[in-house]
PDB file of C-alpha atoms in Angstrom:
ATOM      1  CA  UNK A  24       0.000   0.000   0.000  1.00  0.00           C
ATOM      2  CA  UNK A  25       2.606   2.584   0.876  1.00  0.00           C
ATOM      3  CA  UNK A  26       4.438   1.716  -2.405  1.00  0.00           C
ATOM      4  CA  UNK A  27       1.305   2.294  -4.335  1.00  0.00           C
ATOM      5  CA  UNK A  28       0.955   6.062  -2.775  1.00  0.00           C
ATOM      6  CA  UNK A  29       4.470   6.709  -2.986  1.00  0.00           C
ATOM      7  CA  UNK A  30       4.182   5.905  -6.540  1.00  0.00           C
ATOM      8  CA  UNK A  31       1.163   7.902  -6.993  1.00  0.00           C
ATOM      9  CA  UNK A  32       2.668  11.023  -5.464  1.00  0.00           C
ATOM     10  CA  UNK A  33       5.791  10.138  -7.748  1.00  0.00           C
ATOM     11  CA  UNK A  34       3.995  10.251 -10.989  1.00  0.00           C
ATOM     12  CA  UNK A  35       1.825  13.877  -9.645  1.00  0.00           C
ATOM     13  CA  UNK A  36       5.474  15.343  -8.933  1.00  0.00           C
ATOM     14  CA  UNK A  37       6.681  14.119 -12.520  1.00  0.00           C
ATOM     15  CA  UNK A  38       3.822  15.670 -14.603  1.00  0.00           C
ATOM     16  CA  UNK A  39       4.367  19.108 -12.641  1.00  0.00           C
ATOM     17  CA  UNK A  40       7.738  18.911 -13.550  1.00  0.00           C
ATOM     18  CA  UNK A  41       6.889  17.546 -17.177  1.00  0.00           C
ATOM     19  CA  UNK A  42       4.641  20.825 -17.177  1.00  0.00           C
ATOM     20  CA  UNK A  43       7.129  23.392 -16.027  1.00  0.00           C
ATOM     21  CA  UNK A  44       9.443  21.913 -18.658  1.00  0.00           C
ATOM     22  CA  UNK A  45       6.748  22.152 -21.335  1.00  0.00           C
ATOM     23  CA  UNK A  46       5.608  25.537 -20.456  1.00  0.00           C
ATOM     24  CA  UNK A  47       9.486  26.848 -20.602  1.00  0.00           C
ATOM     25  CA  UNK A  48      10.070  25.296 -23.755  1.00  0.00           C
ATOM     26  CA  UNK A  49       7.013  27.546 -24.860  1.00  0.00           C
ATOM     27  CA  UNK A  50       8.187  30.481 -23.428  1.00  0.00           C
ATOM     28  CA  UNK A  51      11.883  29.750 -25.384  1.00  0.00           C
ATOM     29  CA  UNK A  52       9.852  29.399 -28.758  1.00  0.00           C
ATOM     30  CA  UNK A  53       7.738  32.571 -28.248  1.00  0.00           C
ATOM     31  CA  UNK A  54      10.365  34.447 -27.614  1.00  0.00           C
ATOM     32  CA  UNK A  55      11.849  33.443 -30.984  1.00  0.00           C
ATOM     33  CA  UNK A  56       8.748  33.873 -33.006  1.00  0.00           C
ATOM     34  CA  UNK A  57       8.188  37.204 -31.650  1.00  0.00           C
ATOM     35  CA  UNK A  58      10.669  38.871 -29.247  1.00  0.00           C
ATOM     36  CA  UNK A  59       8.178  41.994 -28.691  1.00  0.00           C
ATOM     37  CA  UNK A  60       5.203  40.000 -27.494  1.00  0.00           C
ATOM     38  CA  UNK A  61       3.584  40.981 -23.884  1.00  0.00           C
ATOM     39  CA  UNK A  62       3.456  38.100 -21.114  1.00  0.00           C
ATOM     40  CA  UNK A  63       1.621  39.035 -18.418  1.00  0.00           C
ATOM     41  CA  UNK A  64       1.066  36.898 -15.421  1.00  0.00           C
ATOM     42  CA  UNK A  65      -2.629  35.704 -15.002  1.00  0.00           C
ATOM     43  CA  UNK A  66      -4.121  37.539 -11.412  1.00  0.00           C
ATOM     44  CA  UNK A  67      -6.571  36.509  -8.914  1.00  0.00           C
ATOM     45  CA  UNK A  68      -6.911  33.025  -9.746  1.00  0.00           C
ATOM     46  CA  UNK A  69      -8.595  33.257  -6.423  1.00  0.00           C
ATOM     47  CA  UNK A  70      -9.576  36.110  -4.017  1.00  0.00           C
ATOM     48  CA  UNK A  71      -9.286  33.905  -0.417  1.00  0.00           C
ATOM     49  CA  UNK A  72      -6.382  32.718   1.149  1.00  0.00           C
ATOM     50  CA  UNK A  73      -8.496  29.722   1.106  1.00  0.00           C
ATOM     51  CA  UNK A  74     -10.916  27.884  -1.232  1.00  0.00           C
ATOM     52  CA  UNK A  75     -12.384  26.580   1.408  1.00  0.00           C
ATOM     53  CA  UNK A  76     -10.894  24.371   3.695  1.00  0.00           C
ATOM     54  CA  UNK A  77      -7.680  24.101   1.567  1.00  0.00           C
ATOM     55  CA  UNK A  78      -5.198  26.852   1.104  1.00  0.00           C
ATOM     56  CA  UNK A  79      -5.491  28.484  -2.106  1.00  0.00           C
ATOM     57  CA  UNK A  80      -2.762  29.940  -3.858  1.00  0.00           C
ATOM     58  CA  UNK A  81      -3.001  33.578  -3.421  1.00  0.00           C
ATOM     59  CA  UNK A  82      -0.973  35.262  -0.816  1.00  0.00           C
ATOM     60  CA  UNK A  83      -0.365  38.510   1.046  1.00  0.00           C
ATOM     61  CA  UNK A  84       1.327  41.214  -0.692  1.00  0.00           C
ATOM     62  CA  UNK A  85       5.152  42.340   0.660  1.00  0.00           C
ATOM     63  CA  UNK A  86       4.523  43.833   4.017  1.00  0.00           C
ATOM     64  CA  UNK A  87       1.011  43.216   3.772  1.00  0.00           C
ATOM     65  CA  UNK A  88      -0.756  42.070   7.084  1.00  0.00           C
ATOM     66  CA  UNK A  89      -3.444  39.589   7.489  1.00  0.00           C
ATOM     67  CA  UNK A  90      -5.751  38.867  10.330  1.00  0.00           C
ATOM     68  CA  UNK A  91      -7.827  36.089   9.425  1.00  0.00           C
ATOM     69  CA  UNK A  92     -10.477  34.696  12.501  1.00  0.00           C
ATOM     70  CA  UNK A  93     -11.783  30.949  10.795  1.00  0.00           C
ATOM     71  CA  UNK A  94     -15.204  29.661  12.891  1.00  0.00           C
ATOM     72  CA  UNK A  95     -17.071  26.342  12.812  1.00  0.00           C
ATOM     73  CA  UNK A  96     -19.920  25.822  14.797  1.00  0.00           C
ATOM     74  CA  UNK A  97     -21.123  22.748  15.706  1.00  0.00           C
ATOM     75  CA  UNK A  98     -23.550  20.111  13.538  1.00  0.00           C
ATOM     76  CA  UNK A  99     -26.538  21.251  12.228  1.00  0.00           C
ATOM     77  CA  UNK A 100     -27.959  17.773  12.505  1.00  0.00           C
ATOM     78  CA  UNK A 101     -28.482  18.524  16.309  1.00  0.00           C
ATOM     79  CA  UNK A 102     -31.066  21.147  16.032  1.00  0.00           C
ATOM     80  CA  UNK A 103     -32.044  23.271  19.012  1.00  0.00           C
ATOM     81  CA  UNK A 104     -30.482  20.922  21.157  1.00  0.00           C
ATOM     82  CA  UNK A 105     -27.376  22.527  20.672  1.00  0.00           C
ATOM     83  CA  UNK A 106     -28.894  25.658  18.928  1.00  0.00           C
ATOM     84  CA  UNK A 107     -28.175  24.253  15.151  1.00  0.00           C
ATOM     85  CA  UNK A 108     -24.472  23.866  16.483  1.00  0.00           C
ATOM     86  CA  UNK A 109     -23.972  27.612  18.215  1.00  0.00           C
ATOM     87  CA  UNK A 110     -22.960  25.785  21.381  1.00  0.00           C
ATOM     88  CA  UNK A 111     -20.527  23.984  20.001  1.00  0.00           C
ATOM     89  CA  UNK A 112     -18.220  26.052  17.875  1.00  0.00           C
ATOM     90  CA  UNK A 113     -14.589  25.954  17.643  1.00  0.00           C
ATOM     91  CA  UNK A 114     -12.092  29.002  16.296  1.00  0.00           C
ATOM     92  CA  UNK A 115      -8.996  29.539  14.654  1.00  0.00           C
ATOM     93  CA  UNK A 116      -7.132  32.767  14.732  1.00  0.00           C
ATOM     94  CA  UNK A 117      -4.597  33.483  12.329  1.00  0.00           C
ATOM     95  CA  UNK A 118      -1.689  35.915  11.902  1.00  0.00           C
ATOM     96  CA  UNK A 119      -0.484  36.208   8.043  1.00  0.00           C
ATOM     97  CA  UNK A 120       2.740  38.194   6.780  1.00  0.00           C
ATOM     98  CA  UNK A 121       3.980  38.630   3.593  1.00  0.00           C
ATOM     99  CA  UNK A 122       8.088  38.672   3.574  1.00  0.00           C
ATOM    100  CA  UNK A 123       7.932  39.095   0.010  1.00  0.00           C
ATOM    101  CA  UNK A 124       5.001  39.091  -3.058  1.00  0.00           C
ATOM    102  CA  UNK A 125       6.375  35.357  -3.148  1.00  0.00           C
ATOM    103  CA  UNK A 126       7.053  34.479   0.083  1.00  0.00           C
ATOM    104  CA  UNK A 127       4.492  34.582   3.538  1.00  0.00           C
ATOM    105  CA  UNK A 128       4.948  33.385   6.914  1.00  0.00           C
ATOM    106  CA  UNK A 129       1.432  33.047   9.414  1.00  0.00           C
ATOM    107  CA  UNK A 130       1.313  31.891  13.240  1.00  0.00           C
ATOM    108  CA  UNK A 131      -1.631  30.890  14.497  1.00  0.00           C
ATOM    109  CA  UNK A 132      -4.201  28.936  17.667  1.00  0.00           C
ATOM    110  CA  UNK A 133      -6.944  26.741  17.137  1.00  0.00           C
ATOM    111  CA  UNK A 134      -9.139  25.821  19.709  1.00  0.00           C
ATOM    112  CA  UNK A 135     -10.224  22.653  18.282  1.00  0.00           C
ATOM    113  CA  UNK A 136      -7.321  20.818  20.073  1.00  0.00           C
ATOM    114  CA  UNK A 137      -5.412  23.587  21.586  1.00  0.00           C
ATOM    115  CA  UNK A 138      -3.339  23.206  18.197  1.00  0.00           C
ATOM    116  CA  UNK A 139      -0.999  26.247  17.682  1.00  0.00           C
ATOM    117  CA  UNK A 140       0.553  26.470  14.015  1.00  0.00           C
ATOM    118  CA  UNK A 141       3.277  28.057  12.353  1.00  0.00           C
ATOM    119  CA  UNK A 142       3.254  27.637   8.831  1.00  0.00           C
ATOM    120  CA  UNK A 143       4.813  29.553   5.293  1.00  0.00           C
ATOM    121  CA  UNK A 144       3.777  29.694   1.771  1.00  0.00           C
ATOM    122  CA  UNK A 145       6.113  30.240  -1.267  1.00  0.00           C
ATOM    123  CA  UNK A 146       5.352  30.723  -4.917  1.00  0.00           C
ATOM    124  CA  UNK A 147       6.954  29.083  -7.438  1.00  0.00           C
ATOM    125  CA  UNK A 148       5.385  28.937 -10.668  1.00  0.00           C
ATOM    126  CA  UNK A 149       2.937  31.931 -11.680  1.00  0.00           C
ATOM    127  CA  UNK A 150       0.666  31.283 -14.658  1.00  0.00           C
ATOM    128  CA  UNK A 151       0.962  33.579 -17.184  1.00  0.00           C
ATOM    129  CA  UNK A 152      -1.228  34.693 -20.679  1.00  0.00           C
ATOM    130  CA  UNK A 153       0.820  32.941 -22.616  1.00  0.00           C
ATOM    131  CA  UNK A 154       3.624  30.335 -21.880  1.00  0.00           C
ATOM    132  CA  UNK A 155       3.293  28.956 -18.367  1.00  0.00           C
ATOM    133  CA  UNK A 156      -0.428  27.456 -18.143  1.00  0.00           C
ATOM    134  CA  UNK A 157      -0.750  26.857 -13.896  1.00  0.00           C
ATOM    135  CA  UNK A 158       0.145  28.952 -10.975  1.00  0.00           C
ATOM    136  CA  UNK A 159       2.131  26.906  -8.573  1.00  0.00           C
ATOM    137  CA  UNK A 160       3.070  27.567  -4.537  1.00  0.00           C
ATOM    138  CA  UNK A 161       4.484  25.530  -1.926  1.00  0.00           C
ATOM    139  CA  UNK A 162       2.340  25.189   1.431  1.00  0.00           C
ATOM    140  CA  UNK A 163       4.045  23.532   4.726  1.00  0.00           C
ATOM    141  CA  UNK A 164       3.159  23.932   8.481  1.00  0.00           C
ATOM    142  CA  UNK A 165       4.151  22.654  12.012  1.00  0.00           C
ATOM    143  CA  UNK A 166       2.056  22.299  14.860  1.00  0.00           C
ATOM    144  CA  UNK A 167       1.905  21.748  18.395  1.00  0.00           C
ATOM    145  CA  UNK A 168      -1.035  19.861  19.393  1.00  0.00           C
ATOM    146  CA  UNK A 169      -1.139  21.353  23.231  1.00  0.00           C
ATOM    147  CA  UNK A 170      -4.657  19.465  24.038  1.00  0.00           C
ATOM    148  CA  UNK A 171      -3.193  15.961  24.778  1.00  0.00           C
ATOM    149  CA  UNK A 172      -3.780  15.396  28.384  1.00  0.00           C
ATOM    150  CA  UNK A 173      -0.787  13.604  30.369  1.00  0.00           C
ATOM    151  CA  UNK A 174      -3.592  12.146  32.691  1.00  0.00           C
ATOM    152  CA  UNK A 175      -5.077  10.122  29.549  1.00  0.00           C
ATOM    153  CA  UNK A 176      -1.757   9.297  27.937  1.00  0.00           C
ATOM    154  CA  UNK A 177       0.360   7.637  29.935  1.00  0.00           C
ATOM    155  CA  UNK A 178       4.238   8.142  28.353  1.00  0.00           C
ATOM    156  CA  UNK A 179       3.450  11.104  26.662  1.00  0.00           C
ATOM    157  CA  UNK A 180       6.466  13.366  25.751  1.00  0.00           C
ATOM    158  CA  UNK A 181       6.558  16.069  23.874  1.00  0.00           C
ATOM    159  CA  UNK A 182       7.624  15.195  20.126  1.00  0.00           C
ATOM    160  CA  UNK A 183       4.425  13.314  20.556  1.00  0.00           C
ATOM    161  CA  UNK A 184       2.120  16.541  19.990  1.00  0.00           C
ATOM    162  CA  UNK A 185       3.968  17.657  16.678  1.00  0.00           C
ATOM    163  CA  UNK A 186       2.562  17.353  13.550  1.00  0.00           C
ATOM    164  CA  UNK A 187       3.222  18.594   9.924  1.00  0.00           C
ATOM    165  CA  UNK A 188       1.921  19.197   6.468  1.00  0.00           C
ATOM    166  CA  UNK A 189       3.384  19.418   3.145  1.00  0.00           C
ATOM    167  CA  UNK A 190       1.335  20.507  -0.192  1.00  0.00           C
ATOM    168  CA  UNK A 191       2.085  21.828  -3.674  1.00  0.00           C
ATOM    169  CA  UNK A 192      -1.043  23.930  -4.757  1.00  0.00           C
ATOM    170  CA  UNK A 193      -1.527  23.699  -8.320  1.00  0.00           C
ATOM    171  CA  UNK A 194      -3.798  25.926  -9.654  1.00  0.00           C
ATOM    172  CA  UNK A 195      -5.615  27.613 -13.351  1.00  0.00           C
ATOM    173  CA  UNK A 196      -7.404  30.289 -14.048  1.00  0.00           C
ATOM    174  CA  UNK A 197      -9.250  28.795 -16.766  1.00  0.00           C
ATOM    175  CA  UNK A 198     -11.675  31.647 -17.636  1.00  0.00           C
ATOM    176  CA  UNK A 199     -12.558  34.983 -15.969  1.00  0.00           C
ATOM    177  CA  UNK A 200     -15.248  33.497 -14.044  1.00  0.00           C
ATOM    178  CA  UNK A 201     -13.547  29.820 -13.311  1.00  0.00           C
ATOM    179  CA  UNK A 202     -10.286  28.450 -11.434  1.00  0.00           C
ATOM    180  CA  UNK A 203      -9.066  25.266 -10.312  1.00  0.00           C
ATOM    181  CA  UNK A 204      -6.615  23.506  -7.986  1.00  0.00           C
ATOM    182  CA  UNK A 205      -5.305  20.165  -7.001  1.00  0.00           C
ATOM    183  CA  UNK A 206      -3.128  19.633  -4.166  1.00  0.00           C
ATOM    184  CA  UNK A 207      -0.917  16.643  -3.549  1.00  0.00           C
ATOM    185  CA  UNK A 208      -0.704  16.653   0.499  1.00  0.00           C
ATOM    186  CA  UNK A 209       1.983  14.790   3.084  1.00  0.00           C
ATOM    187  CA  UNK A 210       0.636  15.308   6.137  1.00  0.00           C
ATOM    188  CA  UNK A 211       2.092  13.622   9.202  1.00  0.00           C
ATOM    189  CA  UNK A 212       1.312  13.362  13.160  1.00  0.00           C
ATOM    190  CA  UNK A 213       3.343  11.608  15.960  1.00  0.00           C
ATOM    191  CA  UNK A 214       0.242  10.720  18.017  1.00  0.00           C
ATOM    192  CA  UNK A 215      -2.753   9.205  16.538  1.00  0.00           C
ATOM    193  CA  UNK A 216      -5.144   7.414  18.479  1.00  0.00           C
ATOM    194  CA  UNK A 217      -5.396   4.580  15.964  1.00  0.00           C
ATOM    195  CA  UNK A 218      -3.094   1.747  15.977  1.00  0.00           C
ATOM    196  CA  UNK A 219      -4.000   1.069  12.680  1.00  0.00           C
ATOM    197  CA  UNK A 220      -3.671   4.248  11.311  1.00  0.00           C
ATOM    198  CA  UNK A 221      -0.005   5.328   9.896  1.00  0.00           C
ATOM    199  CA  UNK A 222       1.223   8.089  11.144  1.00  0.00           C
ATOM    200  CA  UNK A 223       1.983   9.406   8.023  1.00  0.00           C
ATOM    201  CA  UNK A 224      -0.828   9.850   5.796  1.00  0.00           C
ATOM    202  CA  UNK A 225      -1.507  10.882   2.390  1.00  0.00           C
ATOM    203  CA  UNK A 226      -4.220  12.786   0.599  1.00  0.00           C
ATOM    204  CA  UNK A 227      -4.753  14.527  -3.037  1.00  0.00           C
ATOM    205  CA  UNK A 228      -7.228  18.119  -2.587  1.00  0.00           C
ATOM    206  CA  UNK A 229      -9.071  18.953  -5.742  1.00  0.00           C
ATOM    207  CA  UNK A 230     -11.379  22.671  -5.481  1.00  0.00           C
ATOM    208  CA  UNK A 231     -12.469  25.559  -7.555  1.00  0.00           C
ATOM    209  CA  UNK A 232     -14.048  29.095  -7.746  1.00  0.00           C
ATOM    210  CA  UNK A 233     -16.912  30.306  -9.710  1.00  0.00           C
ATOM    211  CA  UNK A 234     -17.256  33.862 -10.254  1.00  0.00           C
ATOM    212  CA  UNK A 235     -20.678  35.068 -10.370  1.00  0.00           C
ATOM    213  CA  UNK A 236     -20.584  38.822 -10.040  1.00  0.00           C
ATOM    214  CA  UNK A 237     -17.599  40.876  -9.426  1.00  0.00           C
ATOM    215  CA  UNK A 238     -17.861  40.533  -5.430  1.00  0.00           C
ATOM    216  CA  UNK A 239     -19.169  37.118  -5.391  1.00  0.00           C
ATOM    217  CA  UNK A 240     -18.091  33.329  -6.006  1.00  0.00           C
ATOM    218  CA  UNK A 241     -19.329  29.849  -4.942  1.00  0.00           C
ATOM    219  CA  UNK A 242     -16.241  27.576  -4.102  1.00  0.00           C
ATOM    220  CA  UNK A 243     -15.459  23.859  -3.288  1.00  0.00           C
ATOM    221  CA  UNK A 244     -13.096  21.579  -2.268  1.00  0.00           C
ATOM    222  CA  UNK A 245     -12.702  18.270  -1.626  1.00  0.00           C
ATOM    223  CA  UNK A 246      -9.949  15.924  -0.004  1.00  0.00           C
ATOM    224  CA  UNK A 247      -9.120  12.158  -1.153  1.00  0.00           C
ATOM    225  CA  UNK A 248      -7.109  10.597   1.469  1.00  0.00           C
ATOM    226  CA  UNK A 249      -5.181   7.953   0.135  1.00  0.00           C
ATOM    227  CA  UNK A 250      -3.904   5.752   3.011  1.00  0.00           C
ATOM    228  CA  UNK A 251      -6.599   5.651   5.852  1.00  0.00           C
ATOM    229  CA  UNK A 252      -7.154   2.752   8.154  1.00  0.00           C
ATOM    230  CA  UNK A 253     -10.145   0.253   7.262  1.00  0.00           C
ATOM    231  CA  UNK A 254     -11.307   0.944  10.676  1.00  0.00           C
ATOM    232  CA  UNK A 255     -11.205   4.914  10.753  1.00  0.00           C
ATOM    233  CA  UNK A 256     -14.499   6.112  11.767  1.00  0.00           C
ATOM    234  CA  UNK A 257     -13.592   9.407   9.411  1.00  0.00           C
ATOM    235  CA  UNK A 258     -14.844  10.748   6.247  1.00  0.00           C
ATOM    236  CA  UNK A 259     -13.062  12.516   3.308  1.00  0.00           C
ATOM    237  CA  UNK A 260     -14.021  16.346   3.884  1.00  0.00           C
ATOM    238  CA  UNK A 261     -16.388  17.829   1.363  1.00  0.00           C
ATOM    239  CA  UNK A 262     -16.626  21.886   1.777  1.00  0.00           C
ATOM    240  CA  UNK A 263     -18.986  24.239  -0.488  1.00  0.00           C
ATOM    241  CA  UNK A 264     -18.782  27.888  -0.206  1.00  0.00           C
ATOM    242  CA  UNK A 265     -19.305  31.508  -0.916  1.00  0.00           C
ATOM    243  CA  UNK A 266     -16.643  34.432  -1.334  1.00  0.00           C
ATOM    244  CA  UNK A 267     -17.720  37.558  -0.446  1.00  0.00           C
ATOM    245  CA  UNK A 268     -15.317  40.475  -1.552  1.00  0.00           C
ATOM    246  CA  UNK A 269     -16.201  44.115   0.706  1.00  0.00           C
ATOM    247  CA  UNK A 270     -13.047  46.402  -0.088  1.00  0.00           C
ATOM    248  CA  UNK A 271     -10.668  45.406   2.885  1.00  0.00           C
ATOM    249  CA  UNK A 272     -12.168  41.649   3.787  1.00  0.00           C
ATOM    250  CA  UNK A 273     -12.998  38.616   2.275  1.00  0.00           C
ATOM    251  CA  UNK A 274     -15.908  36.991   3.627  1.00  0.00           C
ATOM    252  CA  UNK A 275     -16.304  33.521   3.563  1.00  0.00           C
ATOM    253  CA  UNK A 276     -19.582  31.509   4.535  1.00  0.00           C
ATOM    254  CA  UNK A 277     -19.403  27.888   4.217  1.00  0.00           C
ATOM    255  CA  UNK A 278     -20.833  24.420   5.193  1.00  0.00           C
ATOM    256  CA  UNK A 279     -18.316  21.918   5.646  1.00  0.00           C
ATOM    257  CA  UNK A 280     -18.384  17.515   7.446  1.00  0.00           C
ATOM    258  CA  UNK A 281     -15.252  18.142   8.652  1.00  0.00           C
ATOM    259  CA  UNK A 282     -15.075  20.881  11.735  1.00  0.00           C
ATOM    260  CA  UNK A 283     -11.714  21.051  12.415  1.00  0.00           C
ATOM    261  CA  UNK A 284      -9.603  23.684  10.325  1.00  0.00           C
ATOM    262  CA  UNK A 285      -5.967  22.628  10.047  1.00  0.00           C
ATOM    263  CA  UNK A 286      -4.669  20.330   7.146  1.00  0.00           C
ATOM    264  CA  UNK A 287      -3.767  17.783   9.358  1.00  0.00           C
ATOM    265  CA  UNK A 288      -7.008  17.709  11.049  1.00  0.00           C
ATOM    266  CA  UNK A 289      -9.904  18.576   8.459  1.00  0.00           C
ATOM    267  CA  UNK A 290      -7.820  15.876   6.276  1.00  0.00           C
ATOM    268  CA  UNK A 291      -8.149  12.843   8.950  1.00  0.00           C
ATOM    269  CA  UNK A 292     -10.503  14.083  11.292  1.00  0.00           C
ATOM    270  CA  UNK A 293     -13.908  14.727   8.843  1.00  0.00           C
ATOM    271  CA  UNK A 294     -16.607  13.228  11.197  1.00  0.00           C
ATOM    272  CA  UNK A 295     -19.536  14.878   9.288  1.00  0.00           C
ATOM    273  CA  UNK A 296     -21.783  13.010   7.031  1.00  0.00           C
ATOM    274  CA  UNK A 297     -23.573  15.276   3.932  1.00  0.00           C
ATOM    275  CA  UNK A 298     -25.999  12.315   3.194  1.00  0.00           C
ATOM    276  CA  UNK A 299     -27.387  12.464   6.946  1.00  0.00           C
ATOM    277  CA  UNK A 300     -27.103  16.196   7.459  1.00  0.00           C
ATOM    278  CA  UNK A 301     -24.613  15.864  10.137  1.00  0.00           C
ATOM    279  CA  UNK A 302     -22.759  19.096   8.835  1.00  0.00           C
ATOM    280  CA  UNK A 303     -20.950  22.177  10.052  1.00  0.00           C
ATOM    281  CA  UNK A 304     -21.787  25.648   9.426  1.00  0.00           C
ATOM    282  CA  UNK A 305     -18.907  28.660   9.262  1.00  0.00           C
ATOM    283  CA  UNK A 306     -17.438  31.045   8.211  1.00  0.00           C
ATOM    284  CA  UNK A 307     -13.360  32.585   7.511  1.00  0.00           C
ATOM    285  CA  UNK A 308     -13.311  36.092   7.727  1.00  0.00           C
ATOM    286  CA  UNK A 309     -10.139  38.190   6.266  1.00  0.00           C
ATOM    287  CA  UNK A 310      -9.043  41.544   6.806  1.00  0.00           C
ATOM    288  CA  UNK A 311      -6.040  42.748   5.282  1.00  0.00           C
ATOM    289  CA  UNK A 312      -3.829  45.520   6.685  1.00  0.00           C
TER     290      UNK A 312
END
């Protein structure tokens, strides 16, 4: 099984490279055809720092600050028992700053878990009119999962609250109105409750944006984890969306299975069920400085 994913993930890495090589050899041919023509790189592929639940590939300017506050309440599926989930909602608060155009870093707490992140995003690739055909940035985080109780876990040490997640976000902007990504994900966690579960686990994110007016786009995403245990009680998350741009802020409303918001944790944690109506209602909420 893990030679089957590592051999998946090999081939994914191979056609990105196959793609970069392709899209340079256009670039060398256009520039002998015509050595006046205008390249321009393709913008706002996406207006969140998010699709969803997966990081998109936009980033904060040089300088630029963001202050990002993510909320999930708790399943709808439990009416006014728990007031459509009100009383049980969890939030992230995030920290973004951008080094560079290419290059952010972001700290941030989670209260799902006591997880605190630090994480940094790097471009790489940047799609442009004509010649390179994807935008491509680098994604990785580490976390500290400070919610593991010594009193439950006998032995536990430190090391065994890190965690960490790798992605290459891959995305087009196919038309004005329509963008896509996929993003191969390494994702890896020194505790897990399941025996049967390896510790490091892989998944593939697929999501897009659909512009429908100039403030206003339904997204989606979706994670395929590649390598979970026969026994996991957990679903593949399934997110749907809106954007809404107001000058400063992007305004995200969403309905999501999975509650948690860090990779690690939307990716193998998804306890949600769309089919039953055991949802999540929330919201990400951006305000740039």
């Amino acid at each position: 099984m893990n030679r089957q994913i590592f051999l998946i993930m090999k081939n994914i890495l191979f056609l990105i490279f196959c793609c970069s090589l392709s899209a340079f050899a256009q670039d060398d041919l256009l520039d002998e055809i015509d050595q006046n023509a205008t390249v321009t790189p393709v913008l706002a592929t996406f207006k969140g720092l998010k699709i969803v639940n997966f990081e998109s590939t936009k980033m904060v300017a040089q300088n630029q600050l963001a202050f990002v506050v993510s909320h999930r309440f708790g399943s709808v599926k439990n009416g006014f028992d728990t007031f459509f989930g009100l009383d049980d909602a969890v939030t992230d608060i995030k920290f973004i700053y951008g080094l560079t155009d290419g290059f952010q870093l972001s700290a941030s707490r989670s209260s799902y878990g006591k997880i605190y992140d630090l994480s940094a995003k790097f471009g790489l690739l940047q799609q442009q009119t004509e010649g390179m055909p994807v935008t491509v940035v680098g994604f990785s985080s580490f976390l500290v999962n400070s919610g593991l109780e010594e009193e439950n876990l006998p032995g536990l040490e430190f090391k065994h609250r890190l965690g960490y997640t790798m992605q290459v976000l891959i995305a087009r902007k196919f038309t004005e109105n329509f963008s896509a990504e996929v993003a191969p994900t390494v994702f890896h966690d020194n505790f897990i409750a399941n025996p049967e579960q390896e510790n490091t686990q892989y998944a593939i994110g697929i999501g897009g944006r659909y512009k429908i007016t100039k403030r206003f786009s339904l997204n989606a995403d979706y994670g395929i984890h590649l390598n979970r245990a026969e026994n996991s009680p957990f679903s593949n998350p399934l997110s749907i969306g809106v954007d809404i741009e107001t000058g400063g802020h992007v305004f995200q409303l969403l309905f999501s299975n999975a509650q948690p918001m860090m990779t690690n944790k939307f990716l193998s944690e998804a306890t949600g069920d769309w089919t039953d109506g055991d949802i999540f209602f929330g919201f990400n909420l951006s305000r740039f400085f």
